[in-house]
Amino acid sequence: MSKAPNKEINPYIPKYITSKPWYQDAQQTKTKHEEEGDNNGQSDDYLSHHRKQPKEIVDYSQAKIGSGIQDNFEGSIRKDVTGDNYDMKRDRWYGYSSEEWLDQIKKWEESHQQQQKTKRRKVDKNKNGDEDSDDTDYELELIELGLEKKDIFSNIKEDPMEKMLRDRQDIPSYIYNITSNENNKIRLEYDPKSRITKDPSKGFLNDQNQFIKRREGDAKDLTNLQKLAWELDQQDKKKSLAILKEQEIEAENIPETDLKYSLEASPTLMMLKAKQAKEEQLRRSALKRQELLNKYGSASSASKDSTDITPPIHAQQYQSDQNSESISDPTLDKNGLRKSRYVEDQIGLDHTTIYGSFYKNGKWGYSCCKQLAKNSYCTNSKP
């Protein structure tokens, strides 16, 4: 507010009340109360610029009685109205007057019209200036519709058709999953009803019946590298704990955490560790393969040895030489077949046949006594 030159300043009123905001019009009309105060040399209406309507001053300190209330008082004592019945005493709308409500609505309408006039006056003022006419037309249209710019730019209400409509270029995922097999039959790997991909080669279903795609490419390599880092870190922790227990190191001398097995801290080192682990795995598999070849032989060596084997003795020749001392070739058995390096035809526990000569209900046994237990004695009665 503008200060009078000879006006006494009240020090008990805060500055944010007495000072006028910078955005308020300097030529704003003063209220009747302010004009009277200026004429008298005093202006005590410090709240005029805080009201929406500066000219409207409502004094809420005085109690008001509705026009519908008709009470008779003698001094400070209320006088009972004769003729009050039960319903009149308990009337919920006692004291209500529709005229007061209509007057309030009328005030609101006048205030709204005043705001519209102020906006139009500002638009006309800008229209006469150098500003763009498109903006003024746009503002006039908003005023006619009773809207403001903030109502236009604030996306409060969403379009209900926005989620129902779909772009024409949008292709459903199950179309991408249509493939053809060898029999030229269309196979759907995606079930639209359950929304679960049925192809197990692309993923798996977790405990919550959700399809999880398997990682491929660099993502798969990164996952394997992270698993290797975790395994090496766990092994290193176990070793360090064992050393601490043996040496009984004090709390002050506990070694710091080693970050050499952390993928985030040293990714290059972990890639080198993974390469070394892969080479070690290949070396172990090669040693295992060589050990098996030395023990059982290979298919090529077996086929080579089979060419050197003499043909088996025929049954007639075997019967003719049955009474002879023995067969000259030590690599052949009594049936004329090549001997195995493992023990065969071993008979024991008073059995006359080998174990495996009898089969019943998915189990092997001895045909002499029809027993299925391998370590059982023969129960067949001897003559």
XYZ file of C-alpha atoms in Angstrom:
383
model
C 0.000 0.000 0.000
C 1.074 3.532 -0.614
C 2.218 5.266 2.511
C 1.057 8.793 3.404
C 3.871 11.233 4.162
C 2.576 12.202 7.626
C 1.050 8.831 8.484
C 1.918 7.103 11.711
C 3.195 3.567 11.058
C 1.849 0.796 13.244
C 4.874 -1.395 14.201
C 2.695 -4.330 15.284
C 1.386 -5.085 11.779
C 3.673 -7.450 9.803
C 5.243 -6.313 6.581
C 3.639 -9.064 4.477
C 0.259 -7.580 5.396
C 1.029 -3.898 4.950
C 3.140 -4.244 1.787
C 1.346 -4.532 -1.497
C 2.394 -7.410 -3.839
C 4.323 -6.517 -6.977
C 1.894 -8.269 -9.314
C -1.117 -6.220 -8.185
C -2.256 -3.366 -10.373
C -0.975 -0.052 -9.060
C -4.030 1.799 -10.371
C -6.511 -0.468 -8.644
C -9.512 1.371 -7.347
C -9.591 1.867 -3.639
C -12.415 0.812 -1.412
C -14.851 3.224 0.107
C -13.313 2.573 3.491
C -9.839 3.425 2.138
C -11.075 6.611 0.492
C -12.679 7.729 3.735
C -9.482 6.886 5.564
C -7.387 8.833 3.070
C -9.666 11.824 3.442
C -9.308 11.651 7.200
C -5.588 11.082 6.920
C -5.880 7.496 8.201
C -6.128 4.228 6.260
C -6.513 1.175 8.497
C -7.705 -1.332 5.871
C -4.508 -3.366 5.518
C -6.246 -6.453 4.147
C -7.767 -4.928 1.027
C -5.212 -6.522 -1.307
C -5.795 -9.953 0.300
C -9.434 -10.123 -0.771
C -10.690 -11.355 -4.104
C -13.120 -8.439 -4.153
C -11.498 -5.471 -2.379
C -14.766 -3.543 -2.224
C -16.556 -6.367 -0.448
C -15.909 -6.167 3.276
C -17.648 -8.730 5.453
C -17.504 -8.341 9.193
C -17.729 -11.804 10.734
C -17.250 -10.530 14.270
C -20.908 -9.579 14.611
C -23.396 -12.374 15.111
C -26.134 -12.498 12.538
C -29.576 -13.944 12.936
C -31.344 -15.497 9.995
C -34.377 -13.712 8.715
C -36.435 -16.838 9.319
C -35.805 -16.783 13.068
C -38.482 -14.906 14.940
C -37.671 -14.831 18.620
C -39.001 -12.371 21.113
C -36.690 -11.211 23.891
C -37.286 -9.165 26.969
C -33.877 -7.829 27.720
C -31.564 -10.853 27.597
C -34.308 -13.382 28.327
C -35.986 -15.197 25.467
C -39.742 -15.034 25.567
C -41.563 -18.241 24.740
C -43.757 -18.019 21.697
C -47.240 -19.166 22.355
C -48.566 -21.833 20.092
C -45.278 -23.790 19.665
C -46.128 -27.422 19.130
C -43.996 -30.575 18.999
C -43.020 -30.224 15.332
C -42.197 -26.542 15.560
C -39.743 -27.136 18.397
C -37.951 -29.884 16.406
C -37.931 -28.235 13.006
C -34.549 -28.870 11.288
C -35.027 -25.947 8.916
C -35.896 -23.453 11.611
C -34.361 -20.106 10.756
C -33.642 -20.998 7.102
C -34.582 -18.399 4.527
C -34.379 -19.068 0.801
C -33.996 -15.362 0.138
C -30.597 -15.359 1.859
C -29.406 -18.202 -0.354
C -30.627 -16.428 -3.489
C -28.792 -13.285 -2.433
C -25.592 -15.311 -2.012
C -25.967 -16.814 -5.493
C -26.535 -13.349 -6.890
C -23.275 -12.157 -5.317
C -21.386 -15.082 -6.860
C -22.791 -14.340 -10.303
C -21.855 -10.685 -10.059
C -18.338 -11.618 -8.979
C -18.002 -14.032 -11.914
C -19.238 -11.407 -14.385
C -16.778 -8.902 -12.988
C -13.922 -11.361 -13.518
C -15.005 -11.988 -17.105
C -15.118 -8.253 -17.799
C -11.626 -7.834 -16.381
C -10.292 -10.612 -18.609
C -11.954 -9.144 -21.692
C -10.534 -5.727 -20.882
C -7.025 -7.206 -20.685
C -7.509 -9.059 -23.965
C -8.719 -5.914 -25.720
C -5.760 -4.024 -24.334
C -3.337 -6.616 -25.668
C -5.161 -6.770 -28.973
C -4.463 -3.101 -29.636
C -0.785 -3.666 -28.958
C 1.927 -5.512 -30.918
C 1.137 -9.001 -29.649
C 0.091 -11.821 -31.917
C -3.585 -11.825 -32.790
C -3.742 -15.635 -32.800
C -3.158 -15.745 -29.056
C -5.868 -13.158 -28.420
C -8.391 -15.100 -30.500
C -7.471 -18.226 -28.613
C -7.959 -16.477 -25.272
C -11.301 -15.032 -26.390
C -12.481 -18.492 -27.318
C -11.419 -19.828 -23.934
C -13.306 -17.006 -22.207
C -16.450 -17.791 -24.183
C -16.171 -21.443 -23.171
C -15.481 -20.527 -19.566
C -12.086 -22.248 -19.536
C -8.530 -21.325 -18.677
C -5.186 -22.355 -20.081
C -4.362 -24.505 -17.088
C -7.546 -26.499 -17.694
C -6.462 -27.191 -21.263
C -2.884 -28.215 -20.568
C -3.645 -30.264 -17.451
C -4.413 -33.761 -18.665
C -6.767 -34.695 -15.868
C -9.328 -36.726 -17.779
C -7.978 -39.458 -20.027
C -9.596 -40.470 -23.255
C -11.547 -43.737 -22.699
C -10.864 -44.839 -26.281
C -7.121 -44.422 -25.897
C -6.576 -47.905 -24.452
C -9.060 -49.570 -26.804
C -7.494 -48.321 -30.030
C -4.269 -49.838 -31.341
C -1.803 -48.694 -33.922
C -2.179 -50.320 -37.326
C 1.542 -51.071 -37.411
C 1.383 -52.882 -34.073
C 1.840 -56.637 -34.592
C 0.803 -59.056 -31.812
C 3.532 -61.187 -30.296
C 1.884 -64.479 -31.246
C 2.202 -63.545 -34.946
C 5.979 -63.455 -34.575
C 5.924 -66.909 -32.961
C 4.185 -68.677 -35.865
C 6.693 -71.124 -37.361
C 6.532 -74.041 -39.785
C 7.829 -77.526 -39.097
C 8.974 -80.187 -41.536
C 5.404 -81.334 -42.236
C 4.388 -77.805 -43.298
C 1.945 -77.510 -40.412
C 1.490 -74.169 -38.692
C 2.506 -74.363 -35.047
C 1.636 -71.666 -32.495
C 4.261 -71.294 -29.807
C 2.167 -68.667 -27.992
C -1.168 -69.391 -26.333
C -3.297 -66.201 -26.507
C -5.708 -67.448 -23.849
C -3.192 -68.200 -21.103
C -0.592 -65.762 -22.528
C 2.157 -68.309 -21.998
C 4.687 -69.398 -24.583
C 4.639 -73.152 -24.991
C 8.050 -73.533 -26.631
C 10.423 -74.934 -23.966
C 13.493 -74.135 -26.059
C 12.944 -70.384 -25.591
C 12.254 -70.347 -21.864
C 10.698 -72.050 -18.859
C 7.804 -71.628 -16.419
C 8.643 -70.623 -12.859
C 6.785 -71.512 -9.651
C 4.226 -68.744 -10.240
C 3.349 -70.105 -13.703
C 5.127 -67.212 -15.396
C 7.132 -67.659 -18.570
C 10.790 -66.694 -18.206
C 12.806 -66.302 -21.383
C 16.280 -67.741 -21.476
C 19.072 -65.279 -21.972
C 21.084 -65.412 -25.140
C 24.285 -63.873 -26.445
C 26.113 -61.388 -24.242
C 23.439 -61.563 -21.541
C 24.017 -65.312 -21.181
C 27.800 -64.837 -21.025
C 27.405 -62.145 -18.382
C 25.165 -64.413 -16.276
C 27.666 -67.280 -16.455
C 30.476 -64.886 -15.566
C 28.540 -63.640 -12.536
C 27.890 -67.212 -11.354
C 31.587 -68.020 -11.652
C 32.453 -64.902 -9.644
C 30.024 -65.910 -6.888
C 31.441 -69.438 -6.710
C 35.035 -68.224 -6.521
C 34.096 -65.650 -3.899
C 32.408 -68.297 -1.730
C 35.452 -70.567 -1.973
C 37.759 -67.699 -1.046
C 35.590 -66.807 1.963
C 35.666 -70.397 3.242
C 39.451 -70.504 2.961
C 39.872 -67.176 4.741
C 37.558 -68.271 7.577
C 39.527 -71.483 8.008
C 42.788 -69.515 8.203
C 41.301 -67.142 10.773
C 40.212 -70.048 12.965
C 43.627 -71.689 12.808
C 45.695 -68.573 13.461
C 43.215 -66.974 15.922
C 43.776 -63.488 14.520
C 42.658 -60.617 16.716
C 39.831 -58.316 15.675
C 42.221 -55.449 14.884
C 44.328 -57.552 12.505
C 41.508 -59.040 10.414
C 42.426 -58.700 6.702
C 40.320 -56.508 4.463
C 37.841 -57.883 1.965
C 39.441 -58.908 -1.307
C 37.646 -57.590 -4.396
C 39.480 -59.692 -6.932
C 36.447 -61.996 -7.287
C 34.003 -59.135 -7.798
C 32.695 -58.765 -11.336
C 31.869 -55.094 -10.847
C 35.272 -54.222 -9.363
C 37.501 -56.194 -11.750
C 35.621 -57.427 -14.846
C 38.786 -58.062 -16.896
C 40.228 -60.322 -14.208
C 36.979 -62.293 -14.022
C 36.988 -62.775 -17.801
C 40.538 -64.147 -17.518
C 39.450 -66.444 -14.664
C 36.537 -67.707 -16.767
C 38.889 -68.424 -19.672
C 41.255 -70.339 -17.389
C 38.369 -72.311 -15.883
C 37.153 -73.258 -19.359
C 40.638 -74.430 -20.380
C 40.933 -76.442 -17.156
C 37.584 -78.092 -17.836
C 38.679 -79.061 -21.356
C 41.952 -80.475 -20.005
C 40.130 -82.581 -17.420
C 37.694 -83.919 -20.000
C 40.610 -84.853 -22.283
C 42.347 -86.703 -19.434
C 39.124 -88.529 -18.572
C 38.631 -89.540 -22.184
C 42.180 -90.833 -22.437
C 41.720 -92.810 -19.236
C 38.577 -94.446 -20.580
C 40.291 -95.261 -23.881
C 43.177 -96.898 -22.060
C 40.777 -98.944 -19.967
C 38.154 -100.015 -22.519
C 39.707 -99.209 -25.894
C 38.216 -97.267 -28.752
C 35.824 -98.333 -31.472
C 38.531 -98.063 -34.138
C 40.907 -100.307 -32.192
C 38.132 -102.804 -31.543
C 37.298 -102.995 -35.240
C 41.018 -103.369 -36.029
C 41.391 -106.182 -33.518
C 38.303 -107.903 -34.858
C 39.960 -108.279 -38.270
C 42.867 -110.182 -36.702
C 40.616 -112.642 -34.866
C 40.532 -116.126 -36.357
C 37.076 -117.324 -37.303
C 35.334 -119.308 -34.587
C 35.466 -123.062 -34.629
C 32.323 -124.635 -36.023
C 30.142 -126.776 -33.876
C 31.066 -129.977 -35.674
C 34.785 -129.306 -35.289
C 34.244 -128.357 -31.631
C 32.378 -131.646 -31.011
C 35.104 -133.642 -32.722
C 37.805 -131.943 -30.641
C 35.807 -132.052 -27.403
C 37.653 -135.088 -26.126
C 41.023 -133.603 -27.007
C 43.256 -131.920 -24.453
C 42.463 -128.231 -25.189
C 42.071 -125.699 -27.959
C 45.351 -124.390 -29.179
C 44.275 -120.691 -29.317
C 44.380 -119.216 -25.755
C 42.314 -116.148 -26.765
C 39.204 -118.269 -27.406
C 36.864 -119.705 -24.814
C 35.341 -123.175 -24.781
C 32.648 -122.081 -27.233
C 35.184 -120.793 -29.716
C 34.421 -117.133 -29.037
C 36.883 -114.394 -28.120
C 37.511 -114.195 -24.402
C 36.609 -111.088 -22.396
C 38.931 -109.374 -19.976
C 36.236 -109.639 -17.293
C 35.364 -112.753 -15.292
C 32.546 -114.748 -16.887
C 30.666 -117.933 -16.079
C 31.678 -117.753 -12.423
C 29.587 -120.267 -10.475
C 29.480 -120.352 -6.680
C 27.307 -120.846 -3.595
C 26.450 -124.443 -4.712
C 24.680 -123.176 -7.851
C 24.894 -125.075 -11.128
C 24.025 -122.050 -13.281
C 25.271 -118.484 -13.362
C 23.424 -115.478 -11.992
C 21.310 -113.978 -14.741
C 20.164 -117.232 -16.284
C 16.668 -116.706 -14.843
C 14.355 -113.703 -15.223
C 11.044 -113.025 -13.494
C 9.032 -109.867 -12.700
C 11.805 -107.556 -13.868
C 14.522 -109.251 -11.770
C 17.363 -111.626 -12.555
C 18.191 -114.844 -10.704
C 19.450 -118.423 -10.868
C 17.672 -120.882 -13.142
C 18.715 -123.864 -11.039
C 16.806 -122.860 -7.902
C 14.675 -119.992 -9.247
C 16.072 -117.599 -6.602
C 16.426 -113.864 -7.285
C 18.884 -112.941 -4.503
C 22.456 -112.962 -5.808
C 24.132 -113.895 -2.496
C 21.747 -116.741 -1.653
C 22.786 -120.404 -1.563
C 21.245 -122.857 -3.953
C 18.195 -124.611 -2.495
C 17.742 -127.078 -5.324
C 17.713 -130.649 -3.968
C 20.670 -132.618 -5.240
C 20.218 -136.288 -6.301
